[in-house]
Coordinates of N, CA and C in Angstrom, one line a residue:
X9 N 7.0 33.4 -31.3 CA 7.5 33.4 -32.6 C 6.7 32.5 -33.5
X10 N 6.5 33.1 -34.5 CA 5.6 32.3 -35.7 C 6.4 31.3 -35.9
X11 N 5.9 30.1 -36.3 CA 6.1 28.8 -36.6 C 6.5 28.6 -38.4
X12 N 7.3 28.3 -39.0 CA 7.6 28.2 -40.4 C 7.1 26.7 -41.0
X13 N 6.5 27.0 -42.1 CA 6.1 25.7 -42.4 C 7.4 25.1 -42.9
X14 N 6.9 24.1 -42.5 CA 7.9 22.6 -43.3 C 8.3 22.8 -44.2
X15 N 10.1 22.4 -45.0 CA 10.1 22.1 -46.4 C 9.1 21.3 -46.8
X16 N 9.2 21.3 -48.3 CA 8.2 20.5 -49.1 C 8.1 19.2 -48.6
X17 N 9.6 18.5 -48.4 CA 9.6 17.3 -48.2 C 9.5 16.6 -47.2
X18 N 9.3 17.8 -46.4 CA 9.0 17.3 -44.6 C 7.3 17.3 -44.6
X19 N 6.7 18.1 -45.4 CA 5.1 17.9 -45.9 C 4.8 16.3 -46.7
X20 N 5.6 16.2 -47.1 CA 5.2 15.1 -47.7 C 5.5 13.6 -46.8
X21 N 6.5 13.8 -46.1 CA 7.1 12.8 -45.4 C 6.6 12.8 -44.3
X22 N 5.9 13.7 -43.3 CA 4.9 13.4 -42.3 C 3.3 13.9 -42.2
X23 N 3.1 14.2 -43.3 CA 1.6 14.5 -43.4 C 1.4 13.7 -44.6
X24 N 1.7 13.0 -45.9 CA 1.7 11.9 -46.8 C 1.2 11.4 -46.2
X25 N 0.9 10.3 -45.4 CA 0.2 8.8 -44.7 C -0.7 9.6 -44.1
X26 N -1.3 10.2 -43.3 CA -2.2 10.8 -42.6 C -3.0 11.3 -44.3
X27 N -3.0 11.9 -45.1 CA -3.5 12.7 -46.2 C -4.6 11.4 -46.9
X28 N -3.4 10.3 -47.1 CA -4.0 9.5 -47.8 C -5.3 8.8 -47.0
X29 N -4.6 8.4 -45.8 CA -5.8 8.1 -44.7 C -7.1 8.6 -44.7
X30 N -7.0 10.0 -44.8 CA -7.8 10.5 -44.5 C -9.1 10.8 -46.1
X31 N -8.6 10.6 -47.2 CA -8.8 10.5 -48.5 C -9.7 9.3 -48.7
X32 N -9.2 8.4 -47.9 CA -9.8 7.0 -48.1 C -10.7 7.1 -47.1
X33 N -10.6 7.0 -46.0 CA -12.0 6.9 -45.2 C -13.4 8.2 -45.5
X34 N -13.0 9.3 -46.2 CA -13.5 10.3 -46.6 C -14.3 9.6 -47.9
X35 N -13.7 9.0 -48.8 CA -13.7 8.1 -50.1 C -13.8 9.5 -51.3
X36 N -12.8 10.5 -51.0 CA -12.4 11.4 -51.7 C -11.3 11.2 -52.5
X37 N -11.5 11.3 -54.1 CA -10.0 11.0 -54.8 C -9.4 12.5 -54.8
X38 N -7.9 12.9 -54.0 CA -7.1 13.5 -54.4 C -6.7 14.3 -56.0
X39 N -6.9 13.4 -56.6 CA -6.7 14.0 -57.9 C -8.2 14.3 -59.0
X40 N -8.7 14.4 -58.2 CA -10.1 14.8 -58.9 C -10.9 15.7 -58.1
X41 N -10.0 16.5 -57.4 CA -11.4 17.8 -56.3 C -12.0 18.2 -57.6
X42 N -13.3 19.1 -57.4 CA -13.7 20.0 -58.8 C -14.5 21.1 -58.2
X43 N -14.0 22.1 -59.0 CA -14.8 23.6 -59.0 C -15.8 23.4 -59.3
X44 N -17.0 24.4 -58.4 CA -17.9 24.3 -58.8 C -18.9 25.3 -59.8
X45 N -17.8 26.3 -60.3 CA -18.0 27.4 -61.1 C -18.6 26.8 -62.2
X46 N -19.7 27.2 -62.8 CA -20.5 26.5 -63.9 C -19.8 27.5 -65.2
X47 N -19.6 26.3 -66.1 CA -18.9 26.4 -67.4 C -17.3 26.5 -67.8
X48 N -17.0 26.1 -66.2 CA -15.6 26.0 -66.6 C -15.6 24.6 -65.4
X49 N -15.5 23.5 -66.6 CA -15.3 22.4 -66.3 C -13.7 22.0 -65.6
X50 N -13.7 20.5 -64.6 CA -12.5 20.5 -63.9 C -12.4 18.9 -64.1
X51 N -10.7 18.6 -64.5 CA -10.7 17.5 -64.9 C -9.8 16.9 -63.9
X52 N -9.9 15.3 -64.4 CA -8.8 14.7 -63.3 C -7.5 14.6 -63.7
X53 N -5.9 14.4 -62.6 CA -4.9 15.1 -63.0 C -4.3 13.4 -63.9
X54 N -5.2 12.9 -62.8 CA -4.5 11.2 -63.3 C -4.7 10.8 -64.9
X55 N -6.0 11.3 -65.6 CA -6.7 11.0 -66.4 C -6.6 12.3 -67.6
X56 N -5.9 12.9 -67.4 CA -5.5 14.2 -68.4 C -4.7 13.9 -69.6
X57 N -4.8 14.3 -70.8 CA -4.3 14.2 -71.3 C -2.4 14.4 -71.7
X58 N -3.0 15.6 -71.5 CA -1.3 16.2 -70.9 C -1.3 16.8 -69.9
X59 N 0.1 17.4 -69.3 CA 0.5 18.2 -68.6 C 0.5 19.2 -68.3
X60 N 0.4 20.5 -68.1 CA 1.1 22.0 -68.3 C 2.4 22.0 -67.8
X61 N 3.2 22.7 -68.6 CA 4.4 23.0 -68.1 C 4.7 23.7 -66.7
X62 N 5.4 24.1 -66.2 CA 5.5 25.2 -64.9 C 5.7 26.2 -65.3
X63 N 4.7 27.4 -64.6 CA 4.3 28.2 -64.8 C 5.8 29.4 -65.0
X64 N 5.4 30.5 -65.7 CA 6.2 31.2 -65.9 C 5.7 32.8 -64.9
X65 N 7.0 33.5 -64.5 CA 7.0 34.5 -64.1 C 5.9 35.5 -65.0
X66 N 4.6 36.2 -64.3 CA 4.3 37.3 -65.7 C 3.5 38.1 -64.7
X67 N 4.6 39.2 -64.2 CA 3.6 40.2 -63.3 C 2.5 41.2 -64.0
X68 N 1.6 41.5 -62.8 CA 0.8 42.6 -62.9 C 1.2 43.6 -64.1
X69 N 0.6 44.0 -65.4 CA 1.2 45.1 -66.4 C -0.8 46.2 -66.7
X70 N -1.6 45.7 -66.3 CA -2.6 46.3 -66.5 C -3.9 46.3 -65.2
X71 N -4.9 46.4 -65.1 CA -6.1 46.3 -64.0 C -7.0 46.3 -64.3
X72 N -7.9 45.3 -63.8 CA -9.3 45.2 -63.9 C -10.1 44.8 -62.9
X73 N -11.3 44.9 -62.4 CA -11.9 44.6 -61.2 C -13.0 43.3 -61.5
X74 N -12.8 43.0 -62.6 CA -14.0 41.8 -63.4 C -13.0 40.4 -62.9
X75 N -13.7 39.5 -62.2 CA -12.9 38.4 -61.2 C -13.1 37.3 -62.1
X76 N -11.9 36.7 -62.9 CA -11.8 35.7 -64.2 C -12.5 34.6 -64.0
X77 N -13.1 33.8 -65.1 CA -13.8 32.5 -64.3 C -12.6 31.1 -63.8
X78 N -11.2 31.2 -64.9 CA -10.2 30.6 -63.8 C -10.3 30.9 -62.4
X79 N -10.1 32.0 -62.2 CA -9.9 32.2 -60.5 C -10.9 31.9 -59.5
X80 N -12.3 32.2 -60.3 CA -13.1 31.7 -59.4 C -13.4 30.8 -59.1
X81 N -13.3 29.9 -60.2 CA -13.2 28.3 -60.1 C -12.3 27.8 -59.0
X82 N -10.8 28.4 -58.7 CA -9.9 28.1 -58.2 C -10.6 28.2 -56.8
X83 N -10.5 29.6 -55.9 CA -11.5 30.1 -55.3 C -12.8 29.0 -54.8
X84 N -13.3 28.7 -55.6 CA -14.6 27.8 -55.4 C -14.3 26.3 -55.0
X85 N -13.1 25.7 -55.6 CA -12.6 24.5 -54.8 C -11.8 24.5 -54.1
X86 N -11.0 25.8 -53.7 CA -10.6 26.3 -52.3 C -10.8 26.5 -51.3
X87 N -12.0 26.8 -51.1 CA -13.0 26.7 -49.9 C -13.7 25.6 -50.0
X88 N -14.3 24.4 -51.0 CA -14.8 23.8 -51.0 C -14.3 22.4 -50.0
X89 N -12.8 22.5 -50.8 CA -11.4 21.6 -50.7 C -11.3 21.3 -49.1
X90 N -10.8 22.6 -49.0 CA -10.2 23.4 -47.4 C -10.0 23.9 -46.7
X91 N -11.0 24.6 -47.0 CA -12.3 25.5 -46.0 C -11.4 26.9 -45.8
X92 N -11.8 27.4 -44.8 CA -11.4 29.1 -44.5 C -11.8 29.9 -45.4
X93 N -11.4 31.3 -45.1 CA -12.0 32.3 -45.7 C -11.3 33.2 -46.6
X94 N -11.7 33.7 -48.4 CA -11.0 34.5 -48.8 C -11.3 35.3 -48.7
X95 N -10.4 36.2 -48.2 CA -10.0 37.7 -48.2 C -9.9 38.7 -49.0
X96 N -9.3 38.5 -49.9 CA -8.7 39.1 -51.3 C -8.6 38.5 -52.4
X97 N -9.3 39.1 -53.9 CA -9.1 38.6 -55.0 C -8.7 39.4 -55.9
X98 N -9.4 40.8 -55.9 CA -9.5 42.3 -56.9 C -8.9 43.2 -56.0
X99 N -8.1 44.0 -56.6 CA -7.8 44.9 -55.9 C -7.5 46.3 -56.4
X100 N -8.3 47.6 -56.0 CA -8.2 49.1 -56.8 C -6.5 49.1 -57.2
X101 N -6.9 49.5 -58.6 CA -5.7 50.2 -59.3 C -5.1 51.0 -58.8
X102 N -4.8 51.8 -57.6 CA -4.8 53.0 -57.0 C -3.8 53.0 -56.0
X103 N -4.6 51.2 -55.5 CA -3.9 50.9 -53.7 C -2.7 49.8 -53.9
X104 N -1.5 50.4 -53.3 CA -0.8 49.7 -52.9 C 0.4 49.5 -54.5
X105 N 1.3 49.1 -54.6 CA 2.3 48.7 -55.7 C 1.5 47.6 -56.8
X106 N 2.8 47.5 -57.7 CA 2.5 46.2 -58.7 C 1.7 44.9 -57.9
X107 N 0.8 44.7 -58.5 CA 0.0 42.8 -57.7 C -0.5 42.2 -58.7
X108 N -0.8 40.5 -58.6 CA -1.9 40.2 -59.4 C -2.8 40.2 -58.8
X109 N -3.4 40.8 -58.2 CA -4.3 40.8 -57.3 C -5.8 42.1 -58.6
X110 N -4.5 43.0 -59.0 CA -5.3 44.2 -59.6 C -5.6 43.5 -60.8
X111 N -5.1 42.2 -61.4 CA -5.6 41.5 -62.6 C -6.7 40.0 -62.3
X112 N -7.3 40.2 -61.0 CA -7.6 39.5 -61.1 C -7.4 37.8 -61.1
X113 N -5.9 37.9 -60.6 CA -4.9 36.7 -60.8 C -4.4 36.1 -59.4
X114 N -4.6 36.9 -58.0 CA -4.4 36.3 -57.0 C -5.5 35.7 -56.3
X115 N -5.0 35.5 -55.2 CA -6.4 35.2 -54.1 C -5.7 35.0 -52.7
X116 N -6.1 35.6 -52.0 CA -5.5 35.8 -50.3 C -6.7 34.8 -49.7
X117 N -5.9 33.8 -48.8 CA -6.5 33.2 -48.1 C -6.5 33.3 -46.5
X118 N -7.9 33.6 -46.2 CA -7.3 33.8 -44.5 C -6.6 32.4 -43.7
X119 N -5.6 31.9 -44.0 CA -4.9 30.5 -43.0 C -3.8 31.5 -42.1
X120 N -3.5 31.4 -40.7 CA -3.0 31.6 -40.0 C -1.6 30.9 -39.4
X121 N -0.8 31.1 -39.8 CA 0.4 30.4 -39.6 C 0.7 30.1 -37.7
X122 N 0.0 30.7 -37.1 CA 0.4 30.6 -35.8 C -1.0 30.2 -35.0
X123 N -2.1 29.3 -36.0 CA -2.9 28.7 -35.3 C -2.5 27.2 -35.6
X124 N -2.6 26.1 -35.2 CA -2.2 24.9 -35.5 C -3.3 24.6 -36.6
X125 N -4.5 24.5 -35.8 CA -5.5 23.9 -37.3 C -5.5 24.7 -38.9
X126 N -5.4 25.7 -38.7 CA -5.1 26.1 -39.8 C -3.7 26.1 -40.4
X127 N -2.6 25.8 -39.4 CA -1.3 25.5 -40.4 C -1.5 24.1 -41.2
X128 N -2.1 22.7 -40.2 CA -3.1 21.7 -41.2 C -3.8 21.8 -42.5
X129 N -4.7 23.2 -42.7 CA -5.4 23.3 -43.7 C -4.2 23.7 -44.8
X130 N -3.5 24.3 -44.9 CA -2.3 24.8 -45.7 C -1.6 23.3 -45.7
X131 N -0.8 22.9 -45.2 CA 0.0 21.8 -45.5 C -1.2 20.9 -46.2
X132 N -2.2 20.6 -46.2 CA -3.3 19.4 -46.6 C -3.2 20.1 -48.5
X133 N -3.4 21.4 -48.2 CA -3.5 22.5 -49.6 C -1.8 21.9 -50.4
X134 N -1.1 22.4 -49.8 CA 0.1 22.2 -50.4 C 0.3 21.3 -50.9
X135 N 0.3 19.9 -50.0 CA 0.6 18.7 -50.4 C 0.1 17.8 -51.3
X136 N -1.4 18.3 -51.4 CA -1.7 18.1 -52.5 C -1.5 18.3 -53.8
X137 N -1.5 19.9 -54.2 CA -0.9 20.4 -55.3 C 0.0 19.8 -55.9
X138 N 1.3 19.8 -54.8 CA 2.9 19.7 -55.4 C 2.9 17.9 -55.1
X139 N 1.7 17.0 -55.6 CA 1.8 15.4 -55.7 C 2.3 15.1 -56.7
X140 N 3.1 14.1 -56.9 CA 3.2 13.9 -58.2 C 2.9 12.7 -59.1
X141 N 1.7 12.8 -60.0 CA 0.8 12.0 -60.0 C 1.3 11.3 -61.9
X142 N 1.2 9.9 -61.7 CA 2.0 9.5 -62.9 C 3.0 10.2 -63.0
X143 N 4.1 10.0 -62.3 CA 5.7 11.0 -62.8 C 5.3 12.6 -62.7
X144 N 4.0 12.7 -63.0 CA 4.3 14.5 -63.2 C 4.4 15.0 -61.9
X145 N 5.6 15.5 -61.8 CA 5.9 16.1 -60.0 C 5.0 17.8 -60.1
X146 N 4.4 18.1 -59.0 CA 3.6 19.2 -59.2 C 2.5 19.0 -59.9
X147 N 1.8 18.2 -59.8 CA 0.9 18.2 -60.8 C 0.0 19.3 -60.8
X148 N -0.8 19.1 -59.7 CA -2.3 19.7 -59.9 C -1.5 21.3 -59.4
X149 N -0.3 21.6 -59.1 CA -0.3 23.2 -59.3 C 0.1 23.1 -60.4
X150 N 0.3 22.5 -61.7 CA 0.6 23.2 -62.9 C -0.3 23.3 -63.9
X151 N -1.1 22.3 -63.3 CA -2.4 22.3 -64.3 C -3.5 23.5 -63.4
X152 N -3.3 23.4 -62.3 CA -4.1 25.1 -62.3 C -3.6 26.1 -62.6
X153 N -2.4 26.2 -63.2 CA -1.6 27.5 -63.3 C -1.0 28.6 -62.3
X154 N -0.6 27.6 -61.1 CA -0.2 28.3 -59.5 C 1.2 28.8 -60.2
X155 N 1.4 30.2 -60.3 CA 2.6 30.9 -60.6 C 3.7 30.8 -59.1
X156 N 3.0 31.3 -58.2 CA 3.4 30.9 -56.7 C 2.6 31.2 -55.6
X157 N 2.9 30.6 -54.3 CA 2.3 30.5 -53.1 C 3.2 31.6 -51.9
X158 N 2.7 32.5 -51.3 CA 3.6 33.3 -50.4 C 2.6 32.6 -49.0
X159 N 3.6 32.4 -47.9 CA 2.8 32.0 -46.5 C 4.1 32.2 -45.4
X160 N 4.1 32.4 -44.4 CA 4.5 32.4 -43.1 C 6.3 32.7 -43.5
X161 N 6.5 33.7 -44.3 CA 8.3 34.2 -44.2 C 8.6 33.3 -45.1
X162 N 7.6 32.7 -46.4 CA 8.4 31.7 -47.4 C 7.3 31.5 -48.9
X163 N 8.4 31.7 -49.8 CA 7.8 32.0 -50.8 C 7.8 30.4 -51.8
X164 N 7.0 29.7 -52.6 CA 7.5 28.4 -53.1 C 6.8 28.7 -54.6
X165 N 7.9 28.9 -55.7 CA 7.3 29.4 -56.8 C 7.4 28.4 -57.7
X166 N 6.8 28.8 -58.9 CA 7.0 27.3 -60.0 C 8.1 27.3 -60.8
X167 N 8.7 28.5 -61.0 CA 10.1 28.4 -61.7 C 11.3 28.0 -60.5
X168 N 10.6 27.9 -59.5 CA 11.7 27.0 -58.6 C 11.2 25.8 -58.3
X169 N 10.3 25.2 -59.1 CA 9.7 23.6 -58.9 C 9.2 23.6 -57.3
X170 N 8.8 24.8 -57.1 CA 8.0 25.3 -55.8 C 8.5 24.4 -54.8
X171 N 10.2 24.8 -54.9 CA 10.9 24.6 -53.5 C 11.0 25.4 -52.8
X172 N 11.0 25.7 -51.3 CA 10.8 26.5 -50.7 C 11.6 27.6 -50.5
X173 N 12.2 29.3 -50.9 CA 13.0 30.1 -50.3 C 12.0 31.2 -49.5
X174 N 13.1 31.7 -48.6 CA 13.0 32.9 -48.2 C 12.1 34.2 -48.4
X175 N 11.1 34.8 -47.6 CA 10.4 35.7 -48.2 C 10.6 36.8 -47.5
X176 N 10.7 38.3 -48.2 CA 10.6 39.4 -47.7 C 9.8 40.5 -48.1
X177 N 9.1 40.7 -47.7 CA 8.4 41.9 -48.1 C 8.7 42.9 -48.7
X178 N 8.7 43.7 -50.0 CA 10.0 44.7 -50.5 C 10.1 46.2 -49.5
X179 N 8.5 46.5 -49.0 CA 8.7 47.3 -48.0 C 9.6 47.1 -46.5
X180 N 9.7 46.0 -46.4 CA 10.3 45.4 -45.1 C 11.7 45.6 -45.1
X181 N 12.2 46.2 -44.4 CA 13.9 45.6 -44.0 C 14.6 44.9 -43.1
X182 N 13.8 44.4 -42.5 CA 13.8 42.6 -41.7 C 12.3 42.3 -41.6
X183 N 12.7 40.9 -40.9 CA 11.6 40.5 -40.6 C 10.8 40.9 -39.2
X184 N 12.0 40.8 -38.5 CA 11.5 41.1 -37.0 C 10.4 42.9 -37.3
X185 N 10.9 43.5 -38.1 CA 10.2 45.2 -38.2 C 9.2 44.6 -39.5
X186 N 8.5 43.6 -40.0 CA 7.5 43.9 -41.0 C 6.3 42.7 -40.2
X187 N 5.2 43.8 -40.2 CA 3.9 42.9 -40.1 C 3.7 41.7 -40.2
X188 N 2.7 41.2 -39.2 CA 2.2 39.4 -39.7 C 1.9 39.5 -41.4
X189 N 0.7 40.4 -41.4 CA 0.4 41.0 -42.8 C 1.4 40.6 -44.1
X190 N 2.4 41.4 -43.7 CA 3.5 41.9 -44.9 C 4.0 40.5 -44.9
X191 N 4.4 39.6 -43.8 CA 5.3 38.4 -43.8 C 4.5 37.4 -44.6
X192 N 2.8 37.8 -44.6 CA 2.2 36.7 -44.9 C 2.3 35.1 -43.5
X193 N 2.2 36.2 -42.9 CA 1.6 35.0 -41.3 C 0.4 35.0 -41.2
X194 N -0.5 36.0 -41.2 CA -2.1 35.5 -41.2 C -2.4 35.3 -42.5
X195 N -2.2 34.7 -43.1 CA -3.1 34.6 -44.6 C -1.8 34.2 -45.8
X196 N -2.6 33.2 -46.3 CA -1.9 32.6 -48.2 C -1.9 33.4 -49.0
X197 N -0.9 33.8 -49.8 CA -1.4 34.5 -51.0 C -0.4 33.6 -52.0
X198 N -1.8 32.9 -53.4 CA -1.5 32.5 -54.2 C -2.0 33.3 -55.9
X199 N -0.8 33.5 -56.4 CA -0.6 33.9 -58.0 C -1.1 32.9 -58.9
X200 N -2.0 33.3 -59.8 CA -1.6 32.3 -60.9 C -1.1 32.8 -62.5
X201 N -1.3 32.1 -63.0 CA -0.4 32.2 -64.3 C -2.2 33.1 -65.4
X202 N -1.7 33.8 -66.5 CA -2.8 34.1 -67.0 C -3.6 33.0 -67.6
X203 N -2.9 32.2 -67.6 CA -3.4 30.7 -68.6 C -4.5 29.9 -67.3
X204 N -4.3 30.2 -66.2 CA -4.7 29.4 -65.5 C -5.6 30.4 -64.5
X205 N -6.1 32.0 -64.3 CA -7.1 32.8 -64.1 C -8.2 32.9 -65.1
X206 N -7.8 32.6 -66.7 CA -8.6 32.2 -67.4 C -9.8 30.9 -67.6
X207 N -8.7 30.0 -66.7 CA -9.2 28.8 -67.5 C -8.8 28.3 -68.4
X208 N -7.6 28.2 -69.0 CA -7.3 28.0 -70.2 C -6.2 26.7 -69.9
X209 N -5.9 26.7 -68.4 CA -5.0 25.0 -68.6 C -5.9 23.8 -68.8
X210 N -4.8 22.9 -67.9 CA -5.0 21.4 -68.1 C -6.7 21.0 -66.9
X211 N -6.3 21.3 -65.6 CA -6.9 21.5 -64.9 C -9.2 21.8 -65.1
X212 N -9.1 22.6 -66.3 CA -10.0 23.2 -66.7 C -10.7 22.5 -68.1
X213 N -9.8 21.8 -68.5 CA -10.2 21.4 -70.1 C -10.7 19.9 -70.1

């Protein structure tokens, strides 16, 4: 049986002290990873001016195969950050239902929920994002424009202050009958907001 990640707060409460540890002997600041996409600059979350709000719901309505310099930026300190492999960014107009994937708005990460080191790489991902750095809880996913994260049977979105519910696949009619794939057991899939595939938040300015 696949392994379910942690609530948020069980991420933060036994992986928190190990993160920081590891930040410091690294002499990496947490709130300052940066893309290395040239011309789309990455700022720190501590040292921002403002905030972005939490992201809003705004599905897939059009398709393009041109991969935004938000995303790639995203993308580019996502492997940089946390290593593994992306899978998916663009996807034919053709294949498969509504995605942001066809706008250029997702990104599939190969992390495997039922390998231990890679459930590590995702929790290190997570807990970072959703820190909350001067009061702002969520920071660095709102200033990248993380709409939501789908992984291992659980969906954590920003209009739910990316607390953790329940995920199903709409093809699926349980879980026990839908794919690792469909459940999102082998691989992340993270949404962002159009503000934040552009480039256009806090994150970027």
């Amino acid at each position: 049986m696949a392994t379910h990640a942690p609530r948020r707060s069980a991420l933060l409460t036994f992986l928190g002290a190990a993160l920081a540890l590891a930040a410091l002997v690294a002499g990496f600041d947490t709130q300052t990873a940066r893309a290395s996409t040239p011309g789309v600059p990455v700022v720190s979350v501590a040292k921002a001016a403002s905030i972005d709000p939490y992201a809003r719901y705004e599905p897939q309505t059009a398709c393009t195969v041109v991969v935004r310099k938000g995303t790639r930026a995203f993308v580019d300190q996502l492997k940089a950050r946390y290593g593994g492999k992306i899978i998916g960014i663009t996807r034919p107009c053709n294949q498969g239902g509504q995605s942001e994937h066809k706008e250029s708005r997702a990104v599939d990460w190969a992390i495997d929920a039922r390998n231990a080191q890679q459930r590590q790489q995702f929790y290190r991902f997570f807990n970072e994002i959703t820190a909350t750095v001067n009061g702002h809880t969520d920071a660095r996913a709102r200033m990248q424009g993380i709409m939501y994260v789908i992984w291992n049977d659980r969906i954590w979105a920003a209009w739910n202050g990316f607390e953790p519910r329940p995920y199903l696949h709409a093809s699926c009619t349980s879980v026990e009958k839908c794919s690792p794939t469909l459940r999102h057991v082998d691989h992340v899939h993270i949404s962002l907001s159009w503000d934040g595939a552009n480039g256009l938040t806090g994150w970027y300015r």
